[in-house]
Short mmCIF file of C-alpha atoms in Angstrom, two decimals:
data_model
loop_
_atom_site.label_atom_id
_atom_site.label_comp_id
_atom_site.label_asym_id
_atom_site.label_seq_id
_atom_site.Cartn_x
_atom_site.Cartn_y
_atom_site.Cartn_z
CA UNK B 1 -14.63 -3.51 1.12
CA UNK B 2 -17.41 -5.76 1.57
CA UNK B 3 -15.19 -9.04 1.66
CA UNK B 4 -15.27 -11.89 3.49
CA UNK B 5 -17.08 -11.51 6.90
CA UNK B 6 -18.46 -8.48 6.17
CA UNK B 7 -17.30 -4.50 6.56
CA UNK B 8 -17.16 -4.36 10.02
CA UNK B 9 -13.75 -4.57 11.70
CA UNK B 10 -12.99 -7.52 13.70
CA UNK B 11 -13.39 -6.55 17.44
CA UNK B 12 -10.44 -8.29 18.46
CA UNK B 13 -8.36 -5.77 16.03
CA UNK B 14 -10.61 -2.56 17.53
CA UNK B 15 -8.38 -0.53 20.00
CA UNK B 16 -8.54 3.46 21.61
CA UNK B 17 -5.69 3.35 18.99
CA UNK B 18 -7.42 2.33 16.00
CA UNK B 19 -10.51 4.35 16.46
CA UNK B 20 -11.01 6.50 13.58
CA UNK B 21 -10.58 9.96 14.08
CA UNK B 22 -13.62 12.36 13.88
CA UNK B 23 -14.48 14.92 11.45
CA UNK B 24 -13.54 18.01 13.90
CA UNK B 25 -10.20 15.77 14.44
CA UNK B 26 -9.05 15.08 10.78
CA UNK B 27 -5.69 16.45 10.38
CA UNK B 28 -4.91 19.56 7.69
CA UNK B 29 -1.10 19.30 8.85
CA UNK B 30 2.01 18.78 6.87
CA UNK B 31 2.11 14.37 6.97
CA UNK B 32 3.97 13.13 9.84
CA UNK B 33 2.51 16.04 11.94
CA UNK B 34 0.34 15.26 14.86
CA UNK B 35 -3.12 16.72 14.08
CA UNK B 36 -3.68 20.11 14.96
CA UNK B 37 -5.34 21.18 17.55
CA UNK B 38 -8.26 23.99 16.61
CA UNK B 39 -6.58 26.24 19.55
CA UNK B 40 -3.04 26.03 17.53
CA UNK B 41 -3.01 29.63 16.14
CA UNK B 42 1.00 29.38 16.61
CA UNK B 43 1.26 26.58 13.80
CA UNK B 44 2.16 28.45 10.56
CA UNK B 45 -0.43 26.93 7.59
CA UNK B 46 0.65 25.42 5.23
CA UNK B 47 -1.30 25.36 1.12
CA UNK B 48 -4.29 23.02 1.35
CA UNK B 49 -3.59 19.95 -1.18
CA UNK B 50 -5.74 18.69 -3.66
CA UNK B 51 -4.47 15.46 -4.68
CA UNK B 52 -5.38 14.63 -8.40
CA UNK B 53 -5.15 11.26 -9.18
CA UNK B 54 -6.10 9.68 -12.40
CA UNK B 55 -5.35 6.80 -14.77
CA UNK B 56 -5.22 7.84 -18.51
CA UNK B 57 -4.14 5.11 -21.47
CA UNK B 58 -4.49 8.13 -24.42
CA UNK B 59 -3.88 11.19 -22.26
CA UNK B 60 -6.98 12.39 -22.40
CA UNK B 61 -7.98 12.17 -18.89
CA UNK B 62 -4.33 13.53 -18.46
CA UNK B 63 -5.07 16.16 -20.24
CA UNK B 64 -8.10 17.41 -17.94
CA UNK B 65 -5.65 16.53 -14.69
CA UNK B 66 -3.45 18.89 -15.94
CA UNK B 67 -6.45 21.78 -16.42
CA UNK B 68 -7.98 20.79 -13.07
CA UNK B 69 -4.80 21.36 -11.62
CA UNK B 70 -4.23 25.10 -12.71
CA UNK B 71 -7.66 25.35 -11.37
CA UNK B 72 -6.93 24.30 -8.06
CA UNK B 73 -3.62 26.25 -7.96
CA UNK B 74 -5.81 29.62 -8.99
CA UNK B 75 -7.37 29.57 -5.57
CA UNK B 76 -5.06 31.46 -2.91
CA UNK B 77 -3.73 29.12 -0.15
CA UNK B 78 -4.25 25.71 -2.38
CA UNK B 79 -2.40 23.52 -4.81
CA UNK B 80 -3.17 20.66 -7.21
CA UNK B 81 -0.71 17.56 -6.83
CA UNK B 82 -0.74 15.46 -9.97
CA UNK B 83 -0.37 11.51 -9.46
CA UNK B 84 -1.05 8.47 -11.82
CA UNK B 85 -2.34 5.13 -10.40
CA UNK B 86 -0.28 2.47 -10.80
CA UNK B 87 -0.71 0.51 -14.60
CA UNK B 88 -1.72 -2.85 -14.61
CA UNK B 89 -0.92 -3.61 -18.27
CA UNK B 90 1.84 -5.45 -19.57
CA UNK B 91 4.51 -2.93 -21.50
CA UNK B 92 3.73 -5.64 -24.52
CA UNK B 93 0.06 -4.90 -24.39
CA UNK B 94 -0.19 -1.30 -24.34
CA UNK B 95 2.22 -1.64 -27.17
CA UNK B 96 -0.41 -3.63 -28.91
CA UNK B 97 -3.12 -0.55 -28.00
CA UNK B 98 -0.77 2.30 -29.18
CA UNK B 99 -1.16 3.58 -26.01
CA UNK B 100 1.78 6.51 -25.54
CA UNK B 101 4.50 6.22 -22.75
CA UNK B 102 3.26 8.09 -19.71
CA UNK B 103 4.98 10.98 -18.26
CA UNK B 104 7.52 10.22 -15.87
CA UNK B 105 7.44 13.37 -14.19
CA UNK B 106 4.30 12.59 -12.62
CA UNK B 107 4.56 10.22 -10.00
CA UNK B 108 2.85 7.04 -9.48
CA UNK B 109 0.57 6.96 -5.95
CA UNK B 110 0.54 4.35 -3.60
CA UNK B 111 -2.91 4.18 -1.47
CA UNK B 112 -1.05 5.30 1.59
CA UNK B 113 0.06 8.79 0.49
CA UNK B 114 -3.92 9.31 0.27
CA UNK B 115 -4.22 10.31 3.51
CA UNK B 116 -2.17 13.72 3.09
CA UNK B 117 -4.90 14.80 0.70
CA UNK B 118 -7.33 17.90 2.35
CA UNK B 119 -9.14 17.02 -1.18
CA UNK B 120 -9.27 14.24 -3.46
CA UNK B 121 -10.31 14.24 -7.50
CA UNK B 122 -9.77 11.15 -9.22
CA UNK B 123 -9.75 11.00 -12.73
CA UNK B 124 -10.33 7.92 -15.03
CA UNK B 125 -11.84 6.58 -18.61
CA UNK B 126 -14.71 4.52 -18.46
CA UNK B 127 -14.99 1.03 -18.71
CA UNK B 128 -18.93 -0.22 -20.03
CA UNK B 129 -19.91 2.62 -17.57
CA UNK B 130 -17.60 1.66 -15.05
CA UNK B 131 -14.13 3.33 -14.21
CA UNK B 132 -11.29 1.43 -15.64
CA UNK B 133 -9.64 -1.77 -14.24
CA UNK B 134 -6.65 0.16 -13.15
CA UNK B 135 -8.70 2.73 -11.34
CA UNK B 136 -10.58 -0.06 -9.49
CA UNK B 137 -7.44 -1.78 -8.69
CA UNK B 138 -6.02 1.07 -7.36
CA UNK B 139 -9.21 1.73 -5.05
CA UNK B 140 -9.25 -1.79 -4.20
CA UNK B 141 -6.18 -1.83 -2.54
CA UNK B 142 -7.12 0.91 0.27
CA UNK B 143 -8.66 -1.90 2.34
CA UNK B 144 -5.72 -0.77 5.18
CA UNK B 145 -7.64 2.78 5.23
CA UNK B 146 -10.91 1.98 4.83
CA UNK B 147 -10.21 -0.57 7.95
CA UNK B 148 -9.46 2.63 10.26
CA UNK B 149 -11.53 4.92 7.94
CA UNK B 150 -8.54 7.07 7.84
CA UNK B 151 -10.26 8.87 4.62
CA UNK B 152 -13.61 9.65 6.87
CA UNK B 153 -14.71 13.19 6.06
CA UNK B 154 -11.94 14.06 3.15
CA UNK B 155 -13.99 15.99 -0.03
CA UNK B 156 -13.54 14.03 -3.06
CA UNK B 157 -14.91 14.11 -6.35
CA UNK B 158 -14.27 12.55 -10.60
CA UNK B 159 -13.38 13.48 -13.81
CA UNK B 160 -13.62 11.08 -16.80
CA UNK B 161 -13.64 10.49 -20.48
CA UNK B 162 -15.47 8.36 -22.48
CA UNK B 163 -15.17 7.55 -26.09
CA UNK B 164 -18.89 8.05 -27.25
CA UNK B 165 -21.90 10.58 -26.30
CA UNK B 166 -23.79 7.49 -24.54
CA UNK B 167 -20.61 5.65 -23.12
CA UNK B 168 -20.78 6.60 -18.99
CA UNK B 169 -20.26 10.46 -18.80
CA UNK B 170 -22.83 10.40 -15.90
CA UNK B 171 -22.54 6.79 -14.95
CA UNK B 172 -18.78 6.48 -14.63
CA UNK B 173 -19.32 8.95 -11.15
CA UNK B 174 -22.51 7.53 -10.59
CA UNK B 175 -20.97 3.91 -9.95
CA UNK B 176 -17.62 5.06 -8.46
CA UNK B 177 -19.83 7.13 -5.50
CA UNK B 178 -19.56 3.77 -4.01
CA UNK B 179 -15.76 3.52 -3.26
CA UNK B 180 -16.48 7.35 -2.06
CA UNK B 181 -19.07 6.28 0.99
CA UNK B 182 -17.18 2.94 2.25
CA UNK B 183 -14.73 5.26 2.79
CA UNK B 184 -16.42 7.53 4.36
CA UNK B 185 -15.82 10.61 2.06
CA UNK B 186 -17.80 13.42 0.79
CA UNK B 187 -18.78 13.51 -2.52
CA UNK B 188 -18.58 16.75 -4.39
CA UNK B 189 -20.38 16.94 -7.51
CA UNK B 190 -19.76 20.41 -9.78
CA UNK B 191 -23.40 20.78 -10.17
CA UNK B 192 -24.53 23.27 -12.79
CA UNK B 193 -21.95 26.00 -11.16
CA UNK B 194 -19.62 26.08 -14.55
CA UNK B 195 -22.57 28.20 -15.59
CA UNK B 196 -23.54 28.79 -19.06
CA UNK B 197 -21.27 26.19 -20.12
CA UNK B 198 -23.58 23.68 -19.13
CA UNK B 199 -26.16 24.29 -21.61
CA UNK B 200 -24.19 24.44 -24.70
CA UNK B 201 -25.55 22.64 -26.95
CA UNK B 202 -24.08 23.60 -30.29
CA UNK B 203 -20.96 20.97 -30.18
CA UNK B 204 -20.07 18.14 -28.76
CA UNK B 205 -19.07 18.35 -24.34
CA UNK B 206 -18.05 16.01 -22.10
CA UNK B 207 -18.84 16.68 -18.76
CA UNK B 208 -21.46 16.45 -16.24
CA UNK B 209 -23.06 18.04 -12.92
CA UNK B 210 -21.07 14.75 -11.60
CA UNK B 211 -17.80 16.10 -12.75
CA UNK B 212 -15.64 17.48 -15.83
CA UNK B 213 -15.07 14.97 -18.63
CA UNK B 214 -14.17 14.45 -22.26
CA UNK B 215 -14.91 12.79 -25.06
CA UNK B 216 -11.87 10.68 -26.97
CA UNK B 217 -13.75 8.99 -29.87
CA UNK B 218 -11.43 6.83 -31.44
CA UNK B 219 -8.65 8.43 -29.64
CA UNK B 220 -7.59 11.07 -31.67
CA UNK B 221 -10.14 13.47 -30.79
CA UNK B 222 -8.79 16.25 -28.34
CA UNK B 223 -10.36 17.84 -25.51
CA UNK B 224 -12.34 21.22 -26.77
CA UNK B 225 -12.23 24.64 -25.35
CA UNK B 226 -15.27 23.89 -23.28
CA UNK B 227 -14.32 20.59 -22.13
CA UNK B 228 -10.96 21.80 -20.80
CA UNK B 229 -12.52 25.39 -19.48
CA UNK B 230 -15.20 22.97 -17.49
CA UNK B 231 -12.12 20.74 -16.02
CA UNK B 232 -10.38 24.35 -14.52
CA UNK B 233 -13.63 25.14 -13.43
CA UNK B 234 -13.53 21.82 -11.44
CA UNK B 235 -10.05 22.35 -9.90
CA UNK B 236 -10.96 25.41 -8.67
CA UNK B 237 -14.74 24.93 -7.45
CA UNK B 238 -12.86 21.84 -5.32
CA UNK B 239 -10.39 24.14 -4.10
CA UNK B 240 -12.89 26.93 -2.72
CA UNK B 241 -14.91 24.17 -1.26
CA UNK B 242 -12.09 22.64 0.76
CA UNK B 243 -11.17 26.09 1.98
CA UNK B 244 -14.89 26.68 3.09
CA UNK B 245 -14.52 23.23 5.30
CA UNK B 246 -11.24 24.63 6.65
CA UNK B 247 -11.95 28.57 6.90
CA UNK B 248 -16.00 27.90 6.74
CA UNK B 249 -16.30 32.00 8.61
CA UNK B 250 -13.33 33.48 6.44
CA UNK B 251 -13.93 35.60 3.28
CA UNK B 252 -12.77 32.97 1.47
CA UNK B 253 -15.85 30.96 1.84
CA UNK B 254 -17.97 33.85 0.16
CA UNK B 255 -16.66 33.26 -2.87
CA UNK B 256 -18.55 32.86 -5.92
CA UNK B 257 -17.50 29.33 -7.98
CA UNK B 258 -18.27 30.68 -11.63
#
């Protein structure tokens, strides 16, 4: 968080209690569980989660959630859980952007339901580069977690859109890495693992090696084969990679991402 005296805890707040837990300790338990110790072979698992949680004013960065999450839910043992961030906008404003009503079936997150995540993706337009003020809100209200670094260790990784070739595709992750590592999470970048896809060069791609992404020109534009092929890819590649922090000697981690 960075404010006032600094990031470091106050001492007279530390306690045995507080302490953060440790990689090897991080619970992969249903919440409310005690974690589970590595010796528990008797405890029935449960799906891994990957929590995706996005902002989206045009439903374009909806639009990829929705993709990443068939991704994740591809992968045996795992499933994609769709949330929005809360909206800072005034109903009268987005009115005044022709933004469309969002989709009450997904539900809005609060910063404390994080923590039942084995996998995070969060999902976002860009803002001059920057995720959007909602997004950042959103983030900077997790100062209760990032106190006990209760998100220490958890895989996470983006997904944006932008509305021009030049307008943050790359630098949307590159300066949301930050809320990633005071946190204390591991950032997972999709690399070049989507393949040939990649290289295309022939039309017009969002995405990255930072992450899947779309482009929404003046809004109307939708997301194209590739860009929404790239976004499964995503969900899936997360998936496997949680599974290979969880199971890192089962079959499971042999698998090939593309």
């Amino acid at each position: 968080m960075g404010k006032g005296g600094g990031c470091v805890p106050s001492k007279s707040k530390a306690s045995k209690q507080d302490a953060p837990l440790s990689s090897s300790q991080r619970s992969i338990s249903t919440h409310g569980q005690s974690p589970r110790n590595s010796n528990s072979s008797s405890i029935p698992q449960r799906k891994l989660r990957i929590f995706i949680v996005f902002y989206s004013m045009y439903r374009h960065v909806e639009s990829l959630a929705r993709k990443i999450k068939k991704g994740v839910d591809g992968v045996e043992g795992a499933e994609g859980v769709l949330y929005r961030v809360p909206e800072t906008l005034t109903p009268e404003a987005l009115e005044q952007m022709k933004a469309p009503p969002k989709d009450d079936s997904i539900p809005v997150m609060s910063v404390e339901q994080l923590v039942e995540a084995d996998g995070l993706l969060f999902g976002f337009p860009t803002r001059y580069g920057c995720m959007a003020a909602q997004m950042k809100a959103f983030f900077d209200s997790s100062g209760a977690l990032w106190r006990e670094q209760k998100l220490a260790g958890v895989p996470a990784g983006f997904f944006v859109s932008t509305g021009t070739q030049g307008g943050g595709q790359e630098t949307s992750a590159w300066t949301a890495i930050t809320q990633l590592a005071h946190h204390g999470m591991l950032y997972v970048p999709i690399g070049y693992t989507f393949g040939a896809g990649m290289f295309e060069t022939d039309s017009i791609r969002g995405g990255s090696p930072y992450g899947a992404g779309v482009f929404s020109g003046d809004g109307t534009r939708e997301p194209s084969e590739t860009e929404v092929a790239l976004a499964e890819h995503q969900g899936k590649y997360m998936a496997l990679t949680v599974k290979r922090f969880v199971h890192p000697y089962s079959s499971t981690s042999k698998s090939k991402y593309n």
